[in-house]
Amino acid sequence: SSTRSTLPEFDPTLCTGCGQCWTRCPDSAIGVVASAPAALIDAGIQQTGADAVRQVANKLASRIISGNKAAENVPTTFGQMLDEAFAWLGEKMPLPEERQQAITDGLASIGDAMGALPVAVTKPFFQQPEAQKKDTAELLSLVINPDACKACGLCIKHCEPGALEAREQDAASLAAARNLWSTWAATPDTSSQTLQRIADDPEIGAMAAILLSRYCQFAMAGGDPAEPGSGEKIAVRLALSATEFYQQPLVQRFAKTLLEAGEAVSSLLKETLSGTLAVEDLDAVTEQLRNTTSPRVDLKTLAEGSGNASEDHSIDTRYLLRLIDLANRISSAHHRLVQGEHGLGRARYGLAIAGGSMATWAGAFPHNPFQAPVVIDMSGDAAQLAAGLIEGHLDETTELVRLLRLARLEVDQPDGLDWKRDALASLGWKDLSKEEYELCPPLILTGSDEMLAGPGLGQLIWLLNSGLPVKVLVLNTLDFGIAADPESETSPQPTNNPRSNLSLLALAQRNAFVAQTSIADPVHLGETMLQALRFDGPALIQAYAPSPTRHGFASDAALEQAELAIASRVLPLFRYDPSGVGVFGSRISLD
């Protein structure tokens, strides 16, 4: 905060919910969430323990929606909306004095905790869903994190309605901003239904919708030493957010499959143990129990008296130990996947960074801004490192798939059980089905073209032909050398540098997904990353990532620079999917 003199201030009355500001922020400094009034009230009750409010919560939420549907002067905070709704409710539905006092005290507690939260009534989040179905409107809450914002000005510059303005910061405004951030952190996350609906809105787009989810929003945190308005940070943040969004459902489905497999093995274990006593003839068992004078009975004695003395009640020790071991291993794997040591579960992807300009802000060990495990290579062998890391991901995934297949074998008891069980010992990642292969967390390799397309070019080309699911994000800075034409000093010509045509060089390999995208078009960048993740082999995505400091422009002009690179066709947008229909040329898309 000491390096910043201003802080963006949000005016909810001007917000249109377009998403331009939070998709442009390089530092994850804009917290945004769309919540139904009922969800905000419930969060307030849980936070303050004001259970007396619960009995009127639905009526208050419904009134907040109906009261602001066509209001000229919409309240700007959640506390004001809550007070107005309760005042209306008091006139329409008089309450006993004791009950009213309890509700009043509860609302006061919620107001103290969450009343200052800014909320905006917008067309895409409030009016449109409400027009389709009653009481589905949501309030958009947007808050600035003062411990992450670097006052680059990108959010203010790209907010067309002017809902964000730079305000001079002082001790009081800084304290208020920190309190507001704590308040926002206690709000519920945006629902998956809202994410899908907003992603389908052509005026907002998929990337803005993805960033409404907290998991995606903070795939990369702020507070690092990167320059204000960093093009590199914008590109990496959008790519990692899209990766987190893509991987979350896969992990959840996998966790559910593991849980079901564990339950099936546990049920089989219980059936095996309970089967030591045959109880087909319940009448005989009942008669034997009635004739027993002791309060406890030995199972062997009960079996003999029930006419089962000749039956075998023994259990195969190795079989029983195998089931117990399998159940424990599945339970442990499920715990690591969904919870782990820190309660967040296993990371959804791995990250490798090639040294260079990016390492100056990404390599602040141990306080790096990433939510996933990260390895930074300074030797120039990042591609080989990435190949080794993804092999580890694949081995781990193969072991989990082996567990699932073993569980199914034990439960289904197919013919040839023994040899099928033994065959699983040699299972490799190339033997996995397409659905099983998708469970492998991707490895994202990122860095500047100076490192990846310079000394590491040969390794990079090898990686693109390896078949390994490594997704390479190359941050092109257009810093390659410019040599002057000897006949004309005023006509500089680019040198024959492979960095200048890296994406075309990768395209010529024909085996990898290749794309050129830009931070100037977040929708194209997000969709490109999702398509690259769906492709089951290597992928290379090149994005222009200008640097205000190194390239000499204002910190709020990075996106304008990126737009110029598209418009001038220095780095035109395209995608190539080797698995697409048709021949080579028809698989290239300029959409």
XYZ file of N, CA, C and O in Angstrom, residues 44-52:
36
model
N -25.263 -14.186 6.471
C -25.250 -13.296 7.631
C -25.712 -13.991 8.898
O -25.158 -13.787 9.982
N -26.741 -14.842 8.776
C -27.246 -15.598 9.937
C -26.176 -16.552 10.454
O -25.933 -16.645 11.668
N -25.516 -17.255 9.542
C -24.471 -18.200 9.949
C -23.290 -17.488 10.589
O -22.688 -17.979 11.549
N -22.981 -16.301 10.101
C -21.826 -15.568 10.609
C -22.086 -14.961 11.983
O -21.186 -14.896 12.820
N -23.336 -14.532 12.221
C -23.653 -13.822 13.472
C -24.454 -14.653 14.465
O -24.591 -14.259 15.626
N -25.030 -15.775 14.009
C -25.871 -16.578 14.898
C -27.242 -15.969 15.134
O -27.912 -16.303 16.117
N -27.679 -15.088 14.246
C -28.983 -14.423 14.391
C -30.092 -15.325 13.854
O -30.731 -15.034 12.842
N -30.366 -16.427 14.545
C -31.342 -17.410 14.068
C -32.775 -16.868 14.044
O -33.626 -17.405 13.330
N -33.045 -15.823 14.837
C -34.396 -15.255 14.853
C -34.784 -14.698 13.481
O -35.971 -14.635 13.139
